[in-house]
Amino acid sequence: MSRLTRLTRRAFILGSVTVTGGVAFGVYALNREPENPLAEDLPPEAVSFNPWIRIADGRITLIAPHTDLGQGIRHMQAALIAEELDVDLDQPELVIETGPPAAAYANRALADEGLPFMTQDMTPLAEISRDVAGRLMGALGLQGTGGSSSVPDSYEKLRQAGAMARETLKLAAARAHGVAVEELRTERGAVHLPDGRALPYVELAELAAELRPRYDVPLRDPGQWRILGKPMQRLDVLAKSTGTLTYGIDLRLPGMVHAAVRLNPRPGGVLEAHDDSAARALPGVERVLPVTGGLAVIASDTWTAFKGAEALECTWGPAAFPAEQADHWQALSDALDAPPEKVWRDEGDAESRATGWPMEYRAPYLAHAPLEPIGALIKVTADRCDIWVAHQFPGMAQQMVAEITGLPLEAVHLHNQYAGGSFGHRLEFENVTRAAEIGTALRGTPVKLTYSREEDMAHDFPRQIAMARAQGTILGGEVEALDLSIAAPSVTASQMSRIGLSVPGPDSQIVAGAWSMPYAIPALRVTAHRAPDLAPISSWRSVGASHAGFFAESALDELIHEGQADPLLERLRLCNYAPARACLEAVAEMCSWGEPLPEGRGRGVAMVMSFGTPVAEVIEVEDTPAGLRMTNAWVAADVGRVLDPVNIENLIQGGVVFGLGHAINSEITYADGMAQQTNYHAHAGLRLYQCPPIHVRVLETGPKVRGIGEPPVPPAAPALANAIFAATGRRLREMPFDKFVTFA
Amino acid sequence: MKVSFKVNGAAQSVDVAAEMPLLWVLRDHLGLTGTKYGCGIAQCGACTVHLDGQAVRACQVQAQELEGAEVLTIEGLGRPEALHAVQDAWVEHQVAQCGYCQSGQIMQAAALLDLNPAPSDDEIDAAMSGNLCRCGTYPRIRAAIHAAAQKLEG
Amino acid sequence: MSQAITRRAGLGLAALLCALAPLSLALGPAGAETSGPEISFEIPEPGSVPPTLGAEAFERIYEVVSHPRCANCHVGEDNRPMWSGPSYGAPRPHGMNITAGESRIGAETLLCSTCHRTNGDFDTDPHAPPRAGLDWRLPPVEFQWFDRSAAQVCAQLSDPERTGGRDWVELARHLTEDAGHRGFVLWGWNPGGNREPAPYSLQTHVEDILTWGAAGMPCPES
């Protein structure tokens, strides 16, 4: 436990910013195979070939350790294993579980795109660093879902897991029946003998357990795939369409009580005094307990717990950051006036050549606000703790619960759940730690903690605010120089501070999605100005690229218009990374870019690469008497390899909706240290009537398999701003846009 | 107070505070958790059920309004082995991402189709914009409603 | 919208009426508070009040009817209720693309009662949809107050064609009857959920109507 903590601490410092300390772990640590958590308590007639597959008691269990936040990754992990294992996902003996938190499930792809190498940098130094970072993540055992890395992490690993098990099962069948392995084939969870007999895997388990597993089995060519690359019915879709999928908030245990919290609405502030007599007088309220930053009310049902929490009279201490929003903006402006923390890109002396068209942009704080509010079900006894919660870092959550309950790590069992959305909120721990405090106080009694929407939003750890200044030069109608300075607090540092870590180096998230823009602008500079810590912030779907992509693609668009060039053709002329070019060419073709538009309509384009995935979007708006209306959207993304054409279309459409909605109508602002937006009436995102048709094309030209959860978000806001400019001549440099224009 | 009403055809009787929202009666007292809590103030639509044949936000219906009422929840609309046409279309179009809003979306869509068997896009926009989907499945919701309309007509 | 109505009529007006029927049956809700306060008033003799006092009374009447608690639903023929008031900044149409349709109850779109319950318990959570003892709906389009000047509202209130045939005495009676049902008028002064109530009081408003009427319904010029 203490060793794991120590390793984890180093991992973060390395993973988020730099790999230079990596060799300190030594080759041994990097190449060590972690223990297989499924091998514990394995009965003699059962087998677990690797941490993802276990065959026991007539069942084939596939482990899908990446957390399903709605992106369908639980299904996709099972599909990756099943493809090579030759099982079908509808087989009755198949069980798909998230498994326990374990070092074996470390996400080796999590750090790839956080390194100081541009996506398009495939030089040996960059590739070796990525490899070392991946091994480091493996050695550190950090199990995490985020950074659009679940498919990149799983793509080979899980197919190899399936192939290894399949070949070992074949070997067992060959031994048992005296046939050559080459004469065997596998299908639907069984090895088929040449004489037509089928030997179910579940019956071969005992034999296979005695064999040395077959390693290094070559993976099948995608042309041979049965499942992957084709439209699939997601495993969860039937349950999610019938109300039968049980989320964390839906779970019940016998004897369970319900808890709600009332926390200082000024994040980080303390509870100075309180009077709970009115709350305790409510029928059904059982207890009022102190928790970090406030109080918890224990009641007979959720609603009574909420009412009890509302009835508490509290005196709150001040926030641990500037109380008024204007001071936050001022801090960013001051950071821009100060020397940069790091010059991330510096080509062709942009500092002296980019001299015109001064522009300033702003991106506000934003809440994640997943529709299922945060919470957890927990039961703490004298020697064991079970916690049911959807979490993106289940191993770290488990550690925190162990510390709070005083139980050894092995006694804490975290059951990871399907999440009702996250967008980054479930990277945070405040629901887990509050639940552990409450569960410990009520030792022996199961308790379900549910945050009210208002508490969830007040303690959402929003997306970072950011501000940018840009200047540029046009020469002969072409973009000659761009100098982009971005100020933001460090989201990585803010997140790490809550698990007791500091981040000494520069934070790539200040400039993510901007500094590696694949444009050959003759003079191009991108600098990060790290602002001091302000409100506590957290990764919000696409993280730094959500602000930096907006700044970069807006500033570029302004310069292109100043040069009277075509926004899409000029981007194509500048683009020097083939997959990104392919995306721009695809959207141009999809929307027949350049064709005359009806009066009042305009189109804007933007292309942002985040987490390695280039995404180009064209948004079309119409200026109507009732206001601006988004009439169409076209998207092209290159993920290298499409694993499910239906689900990826859904995720891309969802990413565009997420980007557009928050760009037009959402922000979190602070007054008196409190978020002024308390519920969806003030922070809605997009609603159905505002959603344009979204046409999607997914390309497979890129050199690596990439994720798609986040990359469609960053281009949406700048494409929309650029479209509004095209339709109305009005340039919007600050989100949300509805502060300046009306949307129909 | 004690109230008696029907949920998905079955008689139910609960003794709860008069102001307790139907949402929490269903979830915490009757164990029907397909109806979701998202906002508590009718901003998200995740708790949409049918009350006497009409879509309502269960977070706004108080227990004291329920005497003699008939409530239909997602669990009663159809079952995994016997889907309602709207659910069938939802599966066919692979609408759900996180899925948390979809019970409410489906109940609202079913209510819309009860009233208007062949809604236009504008009519879908008018009826469905009170149901929030944070994952952004709106294009598929729209397509699935058209598909469900055809199934119901066919 | 008219197209929508026509279409649905084509499908069968019965469907629409079926949709509306439970609403009318829902009058007299099961809510805890089913009756409101009794507002008593004395009807002054016509002409017994000087015009200046009537004009002052109308100024207060206009302050009430143009207040968000009243004007947000007294909207024009686009049938779109408004969100305005201290917490909203600039007035804007009710979120969620709400249109009440020509039925003014959302029968063609999304019924108001989906969220606004018929329940005389006005005490909602902050930002939750208000409810009242009558079925939530927009008033008839002739009663538009939103975006209307004092002169326009005064002309409307003076014109029985646009008051449902009510003269000033009947207007006052209408207000007190609404209060008896814990209706929208009473709600305007007891809106719950941290909302700002309409100015003055229902009692004063009724008295102002009577004062204005007895003074000969003087109207401002703008």
PDB file of C-alpha atoms in Angstrom, chain A residues 203-350:
ATOM      1  CA  GLU A 203     -15.282 -27.448 -20.116  1.00  0.00           C
ATOM      2  CA  LEU A 204     -11.672 -26.930 -21.180  1.00  0.00           C
ATOM      3  CA  ALA A 205     -10.835 -24.566 -18.334  1.00  0.00           C
ATOM      4  CA  GLU A 206      -9.413 -27.154 -15.971  1.00  0.00           C
ATOM      5  CA  LEU A 207      -7.127 -28.586 -18.631  1.00  0.00           C
ATOM      6  CA  ALA A 208      -6.047 -25.174 -19.841  1.00  0.00           C
ATOM      7  CA  ALA A 209      -5.172 -24.139 -16.305  1.00  0.00           C
ATOM      8  CA  GLU A 210      -2.393 -26.701 -16.274  1.00  0.00           C
ATOM      9  CA  LEU A 211      -0.766 -25.383 -19.433  1.00  0.00           C
ATOM     10  CA  ARG A 212       1.727 -22.623 -19.897  1.00  0.00           C
ATOM     11  CA  PRO A 213      -0.291 -19.900 -21.671  1.00  0.00           C
ATOM     12  CA  ARG A 214       0.589 -19.174 -25.310  1.00  0.00           C
ATOM     13  CA  TYR A 215       2.135 -15.744 -25.484  1.00  0.00           C
ATOM     14  CA  ASP A 216       2.923 -13.737 -28.605  1.00  0.00           C
ATOM     15  CA  VAL A 217       0.008 -14.981 -30.645  1.00  0.00           C
ATOM     16  CA  PRO A 218      -0.219 -12.882 -33.814  1.00  0.00           C
ATOM     17  CA  LEU A 219      -3.337 -10.739 -33.961  1.00  0.00           C
ATOM     18  CA  ARG A 220      -5.800 -11.156 -36.786  1.00  0.00           C
ATOM     19  CA  ASP A 221      -5.829  -8.753 -39.651  1.00  0.00           C
ATOM     20  CA  PRO A 222      -8.770  -6.322 -39.402  1.00  0.00           C
ATOM     21  CA  GLY A 223     -10.028  -7.796 -42.681  1.00  0.00           C
ATOM     22  CA  GLN A 224     -10.820 -10.998 -40.769  1.00  0.00           C
ATOM     23  CA  TRP A 225     -12.772  -9.297 -37.984  1.00  0.00           C
ATOM     24  CA  ARG A 226     -16.210 -10.670 -37.162  1.00  0.00           C
ATOM     25  CA  ILE A 227     -17.280  -8.092 -34.589  1.00  0.00           C
ATOM     26  CA  LEU A 228     -14.990  -5.079 -34.690  1.00  0.00           C
ATOM     27  CA  GLY A 229     -15.385  -2.509 -37.416  1.00  0.00           C
ATOM     28  CA  LYS A 230     -19.048  -3.376 -37.899  1.00  0.00           C
ATOM     29  CA  PRO A 231     -22.183  -1.851 -36.391  1.00  0.00           C
ATOM     30  CA  MET A 232     -22.811  -3.427 -32.993  1.00  0.00           C
ATOM     31  CA  GLN A 233     -25.693  -3.373 -30.588  1.00  0.00           C
ATOM     32  CA  ARG A 234     -24.195  -2.016 -27.412  1.00  0.00           C
ATOM     33  CA  LEU A 235     -24.514  -4.372 -24.464  1.00  0.00           C
ATOM     34  CA  ASP A 236     -26.148  -1.683 -22.368  1.00  0.00           C
ATOM     35  CA  VAL A 237     -28.566  -0.237 -24.901  1.00  0.00           C
ATOM     36  CA  LEU A 238     -31.535  -2.495 -24.153  1.00  0.00           C
ATOM     37  CA  ALA A 239     -31.257  -1.873 -20.412  1.00  0.00           C
ATOM     38  CA  LYS A 240     -30.818   1.847 -20.988  1.00  0.00           C
ATOM     39  CA  SER A 241     -33.943   1.920 -23.167  1.00  0.00           C
ATOM     40  CA  THR A 242     -36.116   0.112 -20.640  1.00  0.00           C
ATOM     41  CA  GLY A 243     -35.119   1.739 -17.369  1.00  0.00           C
ATOM     42  CA  THR A 244     -33.570  -1.519 -16.192  1.00  0.00           C
ATOM     43  CA  LEU A 245     -29.924  -0.463 -16.070  1.00  0.00           C
ATOM     44  CA  THR A 246     -28.990   0.138 -12.470  1.00  0.00           C
ATOM     45  CA  TYR A 247     -26.764   3.180 -11.951  1.00  0.00           C
ATOM     46  CA  GLY A 248     -25.009   3.897  -8.669  1.00  0.00           C
ATOM     47  CA  ILE A 249     -27.852   6.206  -7.630  1.00  0.00           C
ATOM     48  CA  ASP A 250     -30.346   3.350  -8.093  1.00  0.00           C
ATOM     49  CA  LEU A 251     -28.706   0.771  -5.840  1.00  0.00           C
ATOM     50  CA  ARG A 252     -30.286  -0.384  -2.585  1.00  0.00           C
ATOM     51  CA  LEU A 253     -29.179  -2.625   0.254  1.00  0.00           C
ATOM     52  CA  PRO A 254     -31.297  -4.060   3.055  1.00  0.00           C
ATOM     53  CA  GLY A 255     -31.356  -1.703   6.027  1.00  0.00           C
ATOM     54  CA  MET A 256     -29.949   1.136   3.939  1.00  0.00           C
ATOM     55  CA  VAL A 257     -30.317   4.755   5.040  1.00  0.00           C
ATOM     56  CA  HIS A 258     -30.080   7.799   2.786  1.00  0.00           C
ATOM     57  CA  ALA A 259     -27.675  10.682   3.077  1.00  0.00           C
ATOM     58  CA  ALA A 260     -27.506  14.162   1.603  1.00  0.00           C
ATOM     59  CA  VAL A 261     -24.849  16.801   2.173  1.00  0.00           C
ATOM     60  CA  ARG A 262     -24.888  20.518   2.740  1.00  0.00           C
ATOM     61  CA  LEU A 263     -21.408  21.825   2.015  1.00  0.00           C
ATOM     62  CA  ASN A 264     -19.944  25.294   2.112  1.00  0.00           C
ATOM     63  CA  PRO A 265     -21.150  26.889  -1.125  1.00  0.00           C
ATOM     64  CA  ARG A 266     -17.811  28.671  -1.179  1.00  0.00           C
ATOM     65  CA  PRO A 267     -15.590  25.807  -2.312  1.00  0.00           C
ATOM     66  CA  GLY A 268     -12.773  25.071   0.090  1.00  0.00           C
ATOM     67  CA  GLY A 269     -14.338  27.122   2.882  1.00  0.00           C
ATOM     68  CA  VAL A 270     -15.174  25.771   6.290  1.00  0.00           C
ATOM     69  CA  LEU A 271     -18.349  25.471   8.334  1.00  0.00           C
ATOM     70  CA  GLU A 272     -18.019  28.035  11.105  1.00  0.00           C
ATOM     71  CA  ALA A 273     -21.232  27.411  12.998  1.00  0.00           C
ATOM     72  CA  HIS A 274     -24.534  25.695  12.514  1.00  0.00           C
ATOM     73  CA  ASP A 275     -27.937  24.983  13.996  1.00  0.00           C
ATOM     74  CA  ASP A 276     -29.443  21.648  13.012  1.00  0.00           C
ATOM     75  CA  SER A 277     -32.538  21.733  15.214  1.00  0.00           C
ATOM     76  CA  ALA A 278     -34.946  22.460  12.344  1.00  0.00           C
ATOM     77  CA  ALA A 279     -33.418  19.693  10.255  1.00  0.00           C
ATOM     78  CA  ARG A 280     -33.563  17.173  13.058  1.00  0.00           C
ATOM     79  CA  ALA A 281     -37.173  18.096  13.744  1.00  0.00           C
ATOM     80  CA  LEU A 282     -38.243  16.905  10.289  1.00  0.00           C
ATOM     81  CA  PRO A 283     -40.005  13.517  10.354  1.00  0.00           C
ATOM     82  CA  GLY A 284     -37.690  10.938   8.796  1.00  0.00           C
ATOM     83  CA  VAL A 285     -34.438  12.761   9.547  1.00  0.00           C
ATOM     84  CA  GLU A 286     -32.353  10.449  11.708  1.00  0.00           C
ATOM     85  CA  ARG A 287     -29.029  12.165  12.259  1.00  0.00           C
ATOM     86  CA  VAL A 288     -26.898  15.106  11.298  1.00  0.00           C
ATOM     87  CA  LEU A 289     -23.176  14.386  10.973  1.00  0.00           C
ATOM     88  CA  PRO A 290     -20.142  16.544  10.342  1.00  0.00           C
ATOM     89  CA  VAL A 291     -18.298  15.904   7.086  1.00  0.00           C
ATOM     90  CA  THR A 292     -15.383  17.764   5.535  1.00  0.00           C
ATOM     91  CA  GLY A 293     -16.610  21.224   4.563  1.00  0.00           C
ATOM     92  CA  GLY A 294     -20.101  20.875   5.961  1.00  0.00           C
ATOM     93  CA  LEU A 295     -22.750  18.492   7.209  1.00  0.00           C
ATOM     94  CA  ALA A 296     -24.506  15.312   6.191  1.00  0.00           C
ATOM     95  CA  VAL A 297     -28.123  14.522   6.931  1.00  0.00           C
ATOM     96  CA  ILE A 298     -29.149  10.893   7.377  1.00  0.00           C
ATOM     97  CA  ALA A 299     -32.775  10.165   6.626  1.00  0.00           C
ATOM     98  CA  SER A 300     -35.264   7.500   5.664  1.00  0.00           C
ATOM     99  CA  ASP A 301     -35.344   8.518   1.998  1.00  0.00           C
ATOM    100  CA  THR A 302     -33.477  10.785  -0.398  1.00  0.00           C
ATOM    101  CA  TRP A 303     -36.055  13.555  -0.498  1.00  0.00           C
ATOM    102  CA  THR A 304     -36.230  13.785   3.282  1.00  0.00           C
ATOM    103  CA  ALA A 305     -32.434  13.921   3.398  1.00  0.00           C
ATOM    104  CA  PHE A 306     -32.500  16.780   0.843  1.00  0.00           C
ATOM    105  CA  LYS A 307     -35.141  18.648   2.855  1.00  0.00           C
ATOM    106  CA  GLY A 308     -33.135  18.119   6.022  1.00  0.00           C
ATOM    107  CA  ALA A 309     -30.017  19.497   4.353  1.00  0.00           C
ATOM    108  CA  GLU A 310     -31.943  22.568   3.201  1.00  0.00           C
ATOM    109  CA  ALA A 311     -33.240  23.108   6.726  1.00  0.00           C
ATOM    110  CA  LEU A 312     -29.753  23.364   8.236  1.00  0.00           C
ATOM    111  CA  GLU A 313     -28.801  26.839   9.384  1.00  0.00           C
ATOM    112  CA  CYS A 314     -25.128  27.310   8.574  1.00  0.00           C
ATOM    113  CA  THR A 315     -22.531  30.013   8.868  1.00  0.00           C
ATOM    114  CA  TRP A 316     -19.922  29.512   6.201  1.00  0.00           C
ATOM    115  CA  GLY A 317     -16.325  30.633   6.057  1.00  0.00           C
ATOM    116  CA  PRO A 318     -14.874  32.450   3.070  1.00  0.00           C
ATOM    117  CA  ALA A 319     -13.798  30.772  -0.153  1.00  0.00           C
ATOM    118  CA  ALA A 320     -10.159  29.838  -0.590  1.00  0.00           C
ATOM    119  CA  PHE A 321      -9.916  31.966  -3.756  1.00  0.00           C
ATOM    120  CA  PRO A 322     -10.945  35.434  -4.965  1.00  0.00           C
ATOM    121  CA  ALA A 323     -14.604  35.924  -4.148  1.00  0.00           C
ATOM    122  CA  GLU A 324     -15.604  37.984  -7.198  1.00  0.00           C
ATOM    123  CA  GLN A 325     -15.476  36.936 -10.829  1.00  0.00           C
ATOM    124  CA  ALA A 326     -13.843  40.164 -12.002  1.00  0.00           C
ATOM    125  CA  ASP A 327     -10.780  39.328  -9.925  1.00  0.00           C
ATOM    126  CA  HIS A 328     -10.438  35.999 -11.711  1.00  0.00           C
ATOM    127  CA  TRP A 329     -10.344  37.721 -15.083  1.00  0.00           C
ATOM    128  CA  GLN A 330      -7.924  40.270 -13.731  1.00  0.00           C
ATOM    129  CA  ALA A 331      -5.590  37.480 -12.613  1.00  0.00           C
ATOM    130  CA  LEU A 332      -5.553  36.123 -16.158  1.00  0.00           C
ATOM    131  CA  SER A 333      -4.956  39.525 -17.643  1.00  0.00           C
ATOM    132  CA  ASP A 334      -2.066  40.036 -15.222  1.00  0.00           C
ATOM    133  CA  ALA A 335      -0.651  36.639 -16.192  1.00  0.00           C
ATOM    134  CA  LEU A 336      -0.707  37.677 -19.839  1.00  0.00           C
ATOM    135  CA  ASP A 337       1.179  40.844 -18.944  1.00  0.00           C
ATOM    136  CA  ALA A 338       3.846  38.779 -17.177  1.00  0.00           C
ATOM    137  CA  PRO A 339       6.506  36.723 -18.964  1.00  0.00           C
ATOM    138  CA  PRO A 340       5.299  33.318 -20.184  1.00  0.00           C
ATOM    139  CA  GLU A 341       5.779  30.155 -18.167  1.00  0.00           C
ATOM    140  CA  LYS A 342       6.822  28.368 -21.318  1.00  0.00           C
ATOM    141  CA  VAL A 343       7.147  29.072 -25.007  1.00  0.00           C
ATOM    142  CA  TRP A 344       5.648  25.913 -26.443  1.00  0.00           C
ATOM    143  CA  ARG A 345       6.177  26.696 -30.085  1.00  0.00           C
ATOM    144  CA  ASP A 346       8.451  29.245 -31.655  1.00  0.00           C
ATOM    145  CA  GLU A 347       8.983  29.208 -35.384  1.00  0.00           C
ATOM    146  CA  GLY A 348      10.133  32.046 -37.620  1.00  0.00           C
ATOM    147  CA  ASP A 349      10.388  34.776 -34.994  1.00  0.00           C
ATOM    148  CA  ALA A 350       6.664  35.417 -34.599  1.00  0.00           C
TER     149      ALA A 350
END
